[in-house]
Amino acid sequence: MGPARGLLAWFAFGAVALGAIAVSGGVPALLPHRAVLVSAATAGVSRPPGTPLTVVAHRGASADAPENTLPAQRSARAAGAVWIENDVQPSADGVPFVLHDSTVDRTTDGTGSIRRLTSAQLKSLDAGAWFGSAFTGTRVPTLAEQLADLREHGGNLLLEIKGPHTRDEVATIIGVVRAERMSRRVLIQSFDPVALQHSYDLAPDLPLGLLRDELDADPVAVSARLHLAAYNPAGAALMARPSAIADLHRAGVAVLAWTVDSADGWRRLDAAGVDGVITNRPAALIEWIASASPSRPPR
Ligand code: G3P
Ligand code: CA
């Protein structure tokens, strides 16, 4: 179920020797280096003309199952979603776990910061009962467990590095992706440009996406600076300046909008030409796509 990828998985752009680029819009300066870019098409998130938008299940099918758990992932897969979004943070002993909040308080029966809890402590928590009794006993998955489930049963991962991460922490995440043999089915995204820069430095073959609450003045320039395959803004921010989509497409950058759960929002983003929509309601979005263009199944 992986995205179609050719043998040429990346393009070498040659040496960049123009010196450091000034800091702009919270994006750190880059030192001269050999730039390697994974295109949006290669990453499997660009939308060829006439095809339906890509459905990305936000934290899995999080309207139907506890977010960021394997049941939420299975529910999204059963609905037909090909991409799952998650949030990754390390435990106290450095194991990447899948959890959105900085604490476990809201989505488990425990309390405390994820970064202060060991993997054994995290694994002892119930991450399903808060959502519904049918999910009692669900555990907080490790990134490795989530990737293994995707590899064995299908699906790609929009992997969000949540919050600031050190270079070593990003290296650990990449190591897990490699160990699970999922490098070609993962797109790494973050609100933190530094985390993306670490990923690029460590693994330039992995495609990158930048999450934004608001559009940058020049999203294309930011995308080039960070070697992005995808620029991923909040849906409402994007619809305030939808011309940015065509600009990004001309630069070979895909646009994934988050987190949009209404048919009106899907219609407006679809008409504006986004490549994909990140939603808590993947089944409903897939149904909406089928009703809007019944001959073309969602990707
Ligand atoms: O993938 C987009 C979205 O997940 C970003 O916001 O807070 O849900 O991680 P948040
Ligand atoms: Ca997220």
GROMACS .gro file of C-alpha atoms and ligand atoms in nm:
model
  310
    1MET     CA    1   0.000   0.000   0.000
    2GLY     CA    2   0.305   0.227  -0.009
    3PRO     CA    3   0.311   0.533  -0.231
    4ALA     CA    4   0.434   0.480  -0.582
    5ARG     CA    5   0.802   0.556  -0.585
    6GLY     CA    6   1.048   0.521  -0.869
    7LEU     CA    7   1.397   0.392  -0.849
    8LEU     CA    8   1.520   0.749  -0.850
    9ALA     CA    9   1.409   0.825  -0.498
   10TRP     CA   10   1.586   1.155  -0.475
   11PHE     CA   11   1.759   1.419  -0.679
   12ALA     CA   12   2.099   1.565  -0.616
   13PHE     CA   13   2.089   1.940  -0.665
   14GLY     CA   14   2.464   1.993  -0.653
   15ALA     CA   15   2.674   2.196  -0.421
   16VAL     CA   16   2.521   2.504  -0.263
   17ALA     CA   17   2.799   2.754  -0.197
   18LEU     CA   18   2.616   3.076  -0.143
   19GLY     CA   19   2.693   3.108   0.225
   20ALA     CA   20   2.453   3.114   0.514
   21ILE     CA   21   2.093   3.212   0.445
   22ALA     CA   22   1.945   3.471   0.682
   23VAL     CA   23   1.699   3.366   0.950
   24SER     CA   24   1.343   3.430   0.835
   25GLY     CA   25   1.003   3.349   0.982
   26GLY     CA   26   1.149   3.135   1.260
   27VAL     CA   27   1.343   2.922   1.013
   28PRO     CA   28   1.706   2.879   1.110
   29ALA     CA   29   1.987   2.974   0.876
   30LEU     CA   30   2.149   2.693   0.682
   31LEU     CA   31   2.518   2.656   0.635
   32PRO     CA   32   2.650   2.571   0.288
   33HIS     CA   33   2.610   2.204   0.214
   34ARG     CA   34   2.520   1.964  -0.061
   35ALA     CA   35   2.145   1.989  -0.100
   36VAL     CA   36   1.942   1.674  -0.166
   37LEU     CA   37   1.569   1.705  -0.213
   38VAL     CA   38   1.299   1.441  -0.199
   39SER     CA   39   1.022   1.562  -0.425
   40ALA     CA   40   0.658   1.566  -0.322
   41ALA     CA   41   0.584   1.318  -0.600
   42THR     CA   42   0.853   1.083  -0.480
   43ALA     CA   43   0.723   1.114  -0.126
   44GLY     CA   44   0.383   1.000  -0.251
   45VAL     CA   45   0.187   1.305  -0.135
   46SER     CA   46   0.156   1.513  -0.451
   47ARG     CA   47  -0.175   1.506  -0.634
   48PRO     CA   48  -0.169   1.452  -1.009
   49PRO     CA   49  -0.430   1.656  -1.199
   50GLY     CA   50  -0.772   1.497  -1.200
   51THR     CA   51  -0.708   1.269  -0.905
   52PRO     CA   52  -0.874   1.291  -0.564
   53LEU     CA   53  -0.700   1.439  -0.264
   54THR     CA   54  -0.505   1.222  -0.023
   55VAL     CA   55  -0.677   1.137   0.305
   56VAL     CA   56  -0.456   1.155   0.613
   57ALA     CA   57  -0.609   1.016   0.932
   58HIS     CA   58  -0.520   1.258   1.212
   59ARG     CA   59  -0.385   1.056   1.508
   60GLY     CA   60  -0.554   0.762   1.332
   61ALA     CA   61  -0.933   0.764   1.306
   62SER     CA   62  -0.941   0.971   1.622
   63ALA     CA   63  -1.313   1.045   1.610
   64ASP     CA   64  -1.385   0.672   1.629
   65ALA     CA   65  -1.107   0.533   1.850
   66PRO     CA   66  -0.857   0.665   2.106
   67GLU     CA   67  -0.611   0.892   1.928
   68ASN     CA   68  -0.258   0.778   1.848
   69THR     CA   69  -0.330   0.412   1.929
   70LEU     CA   70  -0.320   0.098   1.717
   71PRO     CA   71  -0.702   0.066   1.729
   72ALA     CA   72  -0.725   0.418   1.581
   73GLN     CA   73  -0.480   0.316   1.311
   74ARG     CA   74  -0.675  -0.003   1.235
   75SER     CA   75  -0.999   0.193   1.216
   76ALA     CA   76  -0.844   0.440   0.971
   77ARG     CA   77  -0.710   0.156   0.758
   78ALA     CA   78  -1.046  -0.019   0.759
   79ALA     CA   79  -1.204   0.305   0.635
   80GLY     CA   80  -0.961   0.316   0.345
   81ALA     CA   81  -0.712   0.581   0.462
   82VAL     CA   82  -0.368   0.522   0.315
   83TRP     CA   83  -0.189   0.775   0.537
   84ILE     CA   84  -0.189   0.795   0.917
   85GLU     CA   85  -0.068   1.101   1.109
   86ASN     CA   86   0.086   1.067   1.455
   87ASP     CA   87   0.289   1.257   1.716
   88VAL     CA   88   0.620   1.123   1.845
   89GLN     CA   89   0.803   1.210   2.168
   90PRO     CA   90   1.068   1.026   2.369
   91SER     CA   91   1.022   0.851   2.703
   92ALA     CA   92   1.264   0.922   2.988
   93ASP     CA   93   1.481   0.636   2.866
   94GLY     CA   94   1.482   0.764   2.509
   95VAL     CA   95   1.227   0.538   2.338
   96PRO     CA   96   1.009   0.719   2.081
   97PHE     CA   97   0.642   0.682   2.182
   98VAL     CA   98   0.328   0.795   2.002
   99LEU     CA   99   0.154   1.062   2.210
  100HIS     CA  100   0.029   1.413   2.133
  101ASP     CA  101   0.032   1.598   2.464
  102SER     CA  102   0.344   1.667   2.667
  103THR     CA  103   0.180   1.476   2.954
  104VAL     CA  104  -0.010   1.149   2.965
  105ASP     CA  105  -0.289   1.302   3.176
  106ARG     CA  106  -0.559   1.353   2.910
  107THR     CA  107  -0.526   1.030   2.712
  108THR     CA  108  -0.426   0.769   2.971
  109ASP     CA  109  -0.507   0.672   3.329
  110GLY     CA  110  -0.169   0.806   3.443
  111THR     CA  111  -0.020   1.144   3.515
  112GLY     CA  112   0.304   1.318   3.435
  113SER     CA  113   0.529   1.433   3.155
  114ILE     CA  114   0.607   1.172   2.892
  115ARG     CA  115   0.971   1.277   2.903
  116ARG     CA  116   0.985   1.193   3.275
  117LEU     CA  117   0.823   0.849   3.244
  118THR     CA  118   1.020   0.539   3.148
  119SER     CA  119   0.906   0.314   2.868
  120ALA     CA  120   0.805   0.053   3.129
  121GLN     CA  121   0.592   0.312   3.308
  122LEU     CA  122   0.434   0.427   2.982
  123LYS     CA  123   0.358   0.069   2.884
  124SER     CA  124   0.173   0.014   3.213
  125LEU     CA  125  -0.082   0.287   3.130
  126ASP     CA  126  -0.428   0.239   2.984
  127ALA     CA  127  -0.464   0.463   2.677
  128GLY     CA  128  -0.812   0.351   2.573
  129ALA     CA  129  -1.054   0.357   2.867
  130TRP     CA  130  -1.078   0.739   2.866
  131PHE     CA  131  -1.229   0.717   2.517
  132GLY     CA  132  -1.466   0.426   2.579
  133SER     CA  133  -1.491   0.101   2.773
  134ALA     CA  134  -1.456  -0.097   2.450
  135PHE     CA  135  -1.097   0.025   2.430
  136THR     CA  136  -0.993  -0.059   2.788
  137GLY     CA  137  -0.650  -0.218   2.791
  138THR     CA  138  -0.521  -0.028   2.487
  139ARG     CA  139  -0.156   0.075   2.533
  140VAL     CA  140   0.043   0.379   2.426
  141PRO     CA  141   0.227   0.246   2.120
  142THR     CA  142   0.593   0.290   2.058
  143LEU     CA  143   0.687   0.431   1.718
  144ALA     CA  144   0.837   0.090   1.637
  145GLU     CA  145   0.509  -0.085   1.714
  146GLN     CA  146   0.313   0.158   1.502
  147LEU     CA  147   0.551   0.121   1.208
  148ALA     CA  148   0.548  -0.257   1.235
  149ASP     CA  149   0.169  -0.254   1.219
  150LEU     CA  150   0.179  -0.032   0.910
  151ARG     CA  151   0.444  -0.245   0.742
  152GLU     CA  152   0.253  -0.567   0.805
  153HIS     CA  153  -0.100  -0.448   0.739
  154GLY     CA  154  -0.060  -0.147   0.509
  155GLY     CA  155  -0.041   0.229   0.525
  156ASN     CA  156   0.206   0.516   0.530
  157LEU     CA  157   0.300   0.740   0.819
  158LEU     CA  158   0.295   1.119   0.842
  159LEU     CA  159   0.530   1.120   1.138
  160GLU     CA  160   0.516   1.440   1.346
  161ILE     CA  161   0.819   1.513   1.561
  162LYS     CA  162   0.628   1.682   1.842
  163GLY     CA  163   0.806   1.963   2.021
  164PRO     CA  164   1.175   2.045   2.033
  165HIS     CA  165   1.407   1.748   1.981
  166THR     CA  166   1.781   1.723   2.003
  167ARG     CA  167   1.982   1.593   1.712
  168ASP     CA  168   2.032   1.264   1.902
  169GLU     CA  169   1.657   1.231   1.964
  170VAL     CA  170   1.588   1.284   1.594
  171ALA     CA  171   1.859   1.030   1.514
  172THR     CA  172   1.682   0.777   1.736
  173ILE     CA  173   1.354   0.833   1.550
  174ILE     CA  174   1.527   0.785   1.216
  175GLY     CA  175   1.695   0.474   1.350
  176VAL     CA  176   1.356   0.327   1.434
  177VAL     CA  177   1.221   0.411   1.088
  178ARG     CA  178   1.522   0.239   0.931
  179ALA     CA  179   1.505  -0.063   1.164
  180GLU     CA  180   1.140  -0.111   1.075
  181ARG     CA  181   1.228  -0.085   0.702
  182MET     CA  182   0.978   0.196   0.653
  183SER     CA  183   1.199   0.471   0.509
  184ARG     CA  184   0.999   0.477   0.185
  185ARG     CA  185   0.663   0.496   0.359
  186VAL     CA  186   0.726   0.779   0.603
  187LEU     CA  187   0.707   1.158   0.564
  188ILE     CA  188   0.852   1.343   0.862
  189GLN     CA  189   0.681   1.667   0.963
  190SER     CA  190   0.718   1.913   1.249
  191PHE     CA  191   0.630   2.263   1.362
  192ASP     CA  192   0.995   2.289   1.464
  193PRO     CA  193   1.230   2.378   1.175
  194VAL     CA  194   1.529   2.273   1.384
  195ALA     CA  195   1.394   1.917   1.409
  196LEU     CA  196   1.351   1.913   1.031
  197GLN     CA  197   1.703   2.041   0.984
  198HIS     CA  198   1.836   1.762   1.207
  199SER     CA  199   1.641   1.508   1.001
  200TYR     CA  200   1.774   1.648   0.676
  201ASP     CA  201   2.131   1.646   0.802
  202LEU     CA  202   2.100   1.287   0.926
  203ALA     CA  203   1.883   1.138   0.654
  204PRO     CA  204   1.839   1.354   0.342
  205ASP     CA  205   1.653   1.069   0.172
  206LEU     CA  206   1.356   1.108   0.409
  207PRO     CA  207   1.089   1.351   0.285
  208LEU     CA  208   1.003   1.646   0.508
  209GLY     CA  209   0.697   1.859   0.580
  210LEU     CA  210   0.671   2.185   0.775
  211LEU     CA  211   0.364   2.243   0.990
  212ARG     CA  212   0.246   2.604   1.014
  213ASP     CA  213  -0.032   2.776   1.209
  214GLU     CA  214  -0.010   3.072   0.969
  215LEU     CA  215   0.132   3.103   0.619
  216ASP     CA  216   0.483   3.239   0.582
  217ALA     CA  217   0.523   3.552   0.374
  218ASP     CA  218   0.702   3.336   0.117
  219PRO     CA  219   0.620   2.967   0.165
  220VAL     CA  220   0.820   2.872  -0.144
  221ALA     CA  221   1.138   3.027  -0.007
  222VAL     CA  222   1.088   2.856   0.329
  223SER     CA  223   1.027   2.525   0.152
  224ALA     CA  224   1.347   2.557  -0.047
  225ARG     CA  225   1.545   2.652   0.262
  226LEU     CA  226   1.422   2.349   0.457
  227HIS     CA  227   1.424   2.105   0.162
  228LEU     CA  228   1.053   2.037   0.201
  229ALA     CA  229   0.848   1.786   0.007
  230ALA     CA  230   0.534   1.923   0.173
  231TYR     CA  231   0.418   2.250   0.328
  232ASN     CA  232   0.142   2.177   0.578
  233PRO     CA  233  -0.058   2.475   0.706
  234ALA     CA  234  -0.374   2.500   0.911
  235GLY     CA  235  -0.671   2.477   0.675
  236ALA     CA  236  -0.817   2.815   0.774
  237ALA     CA  237  -0.482   2.990   0.730
  238LEU     CA  238  -0.441   2.835   0.388
  239MET     CA  239  -0.786   2.943   0.274
  240ALA     CA  240  -0.698   3.302   0.365
  241ARG     CA  241  -0.437   3.290   0.087
  242PRO     CA  242  -0.511   2.991  -0.139
  243SER     CA  243  -0.285   3.128  -0.415
  244ALA     CA  244   0.003   2.986  -0.210
  245ILE     CA  245  -0.100   2.638  -0.326
  246ALA     CA  246  -0.020   2.704  -0.692
  247ASP     CA  247   0.303   2.879  -0.594
  248LEU     CA  248   0.411   2.575  -0.394
  249HIS     CA  249   0.307   2.334  -0.668
  250ARG     CA  250   0.516   2.522  -0.922
  251ALA     CA  251   0.809   2.467  -0.686
  252GLY     CA  252   0.732   2.094  -0.662
  253VAL     CA  253   0.606   2.114  -0.305
  254ALA     CA  254   0.284   1.941  -0.195
  255VAL     CA  255   0.031   2.102   0.039
  256LEU     CA  256  -0.141   1.906   0.316
  257ALA     CA  257  -0.396   2.104   0.517
  258TRP     CA  258  -0.488   2.029   0.881
  259THR     CA  259  -0.710   1.949   1.066
  260VAL     CA  260  -1.034   1.974   0.872
  261ASP     CA  261  -1.343   1.774   0.963
  262SER     CA  262  -1.633   1.943   0.782
  263ALA     CA  263  -1.763   1.878   0.432
  264ASP     CA  264  -1.761   2.251   0.365
  265GLY     CA  265  -1.393   2.267   0.457
  266TRP     CA  266  -1.312   1.965   0.239
  267ARG     CA  267  -1.500   2.117  -0.055
  268ARG     CA  268  -1.317   2.448  -0.032
  269LEU     CA  269  -0.974   2.289   0.005
  270ASP     CA  270  -1.042   2.041  -0.273
  271ALA     CA  271  -1.149   2.322  -0.507
  272ALA     CA  272  -0.838   2.519  -0.413
  273GLY     CA  273  -0.622   2.225  -0.520
  274VAL     CA  274  -0.463   2.096  -0.200
  275ASP     CA  275  -0.289   1.762  -0.230
  276GLY     CA  276  -0.428   1.617   0.089
  277VAL     CA  277  -0.636   1.681   0.398
  278ILE     CA  278  -0.552   1.574   0.750
  279THR     CA  279  -0.875   1.486   0.929
  280ASN     CA  280  -1.009   1.321   1.243
  281ARG     CA  281  -1.288   1.175   1.026
  282PRO     CA  282  -1.115   0.974   0.749
  283ALA     CA  283  -1.417   0.750   0.685
  284ALA     CA  284  -1.643   1.051   0.634
  285LEU     CA  285  -1.390   1.223   0.409
  286ILE     CA  286  -1.349   0.909   0.197
  287GLU     CA  287  -1.726   0.886   0.168
  288TRP     CA  288  -1.741   1.255   0.069
  289ILE     CA  289  -1.474   1.201  -0.199
  290ALA     CA  290  -1.662   0.901  -0.336
  291SER     CA  291  -1.984   1.103  -0.358
  292ALA     CA  292  -1.805   1.397  -0.518
  293SER     CA  293  -1.620   1.185  -0.777
  294PRO     CA  294  -1.756   0.828  -0.764
  295SER     CA  295  -1.525   0.694  -1.037
  296ARG     CA  296  -1.206   0.789  -0.855
  297PRO     CA  297  -1.131   0.616  -0.526
  298PRO     CA  298  -0.933   0.822  -0.268
  299ARG     CA  299  -0.562   0.771  -0.245
  300G3P     O1  300  -0.071   1.710   1.136
  300G3P     C1  301  -0.124   1.831   1.172
  300G3P     C2  302  -0.166   1.844   1.315
  300G3P     O2  303  -0.150   1.723   1.381
  300G3P     C3  304  -0.092   1.950   1.387
  300G3P     O3  305  -0.149   1.981   1.511
  300G3P     O4  306  -0.164   1.974   1.755
  300G3P     O5  307  -0.283   1.805   1.620
  300G3P     O6  308  -0.037   1.796   1.639
  300G3P     P1  309  -0.158   1.885   1.636
  301CA      CA  310   0.006   1.608   1.508
   0.00000   0.00000   0.00000
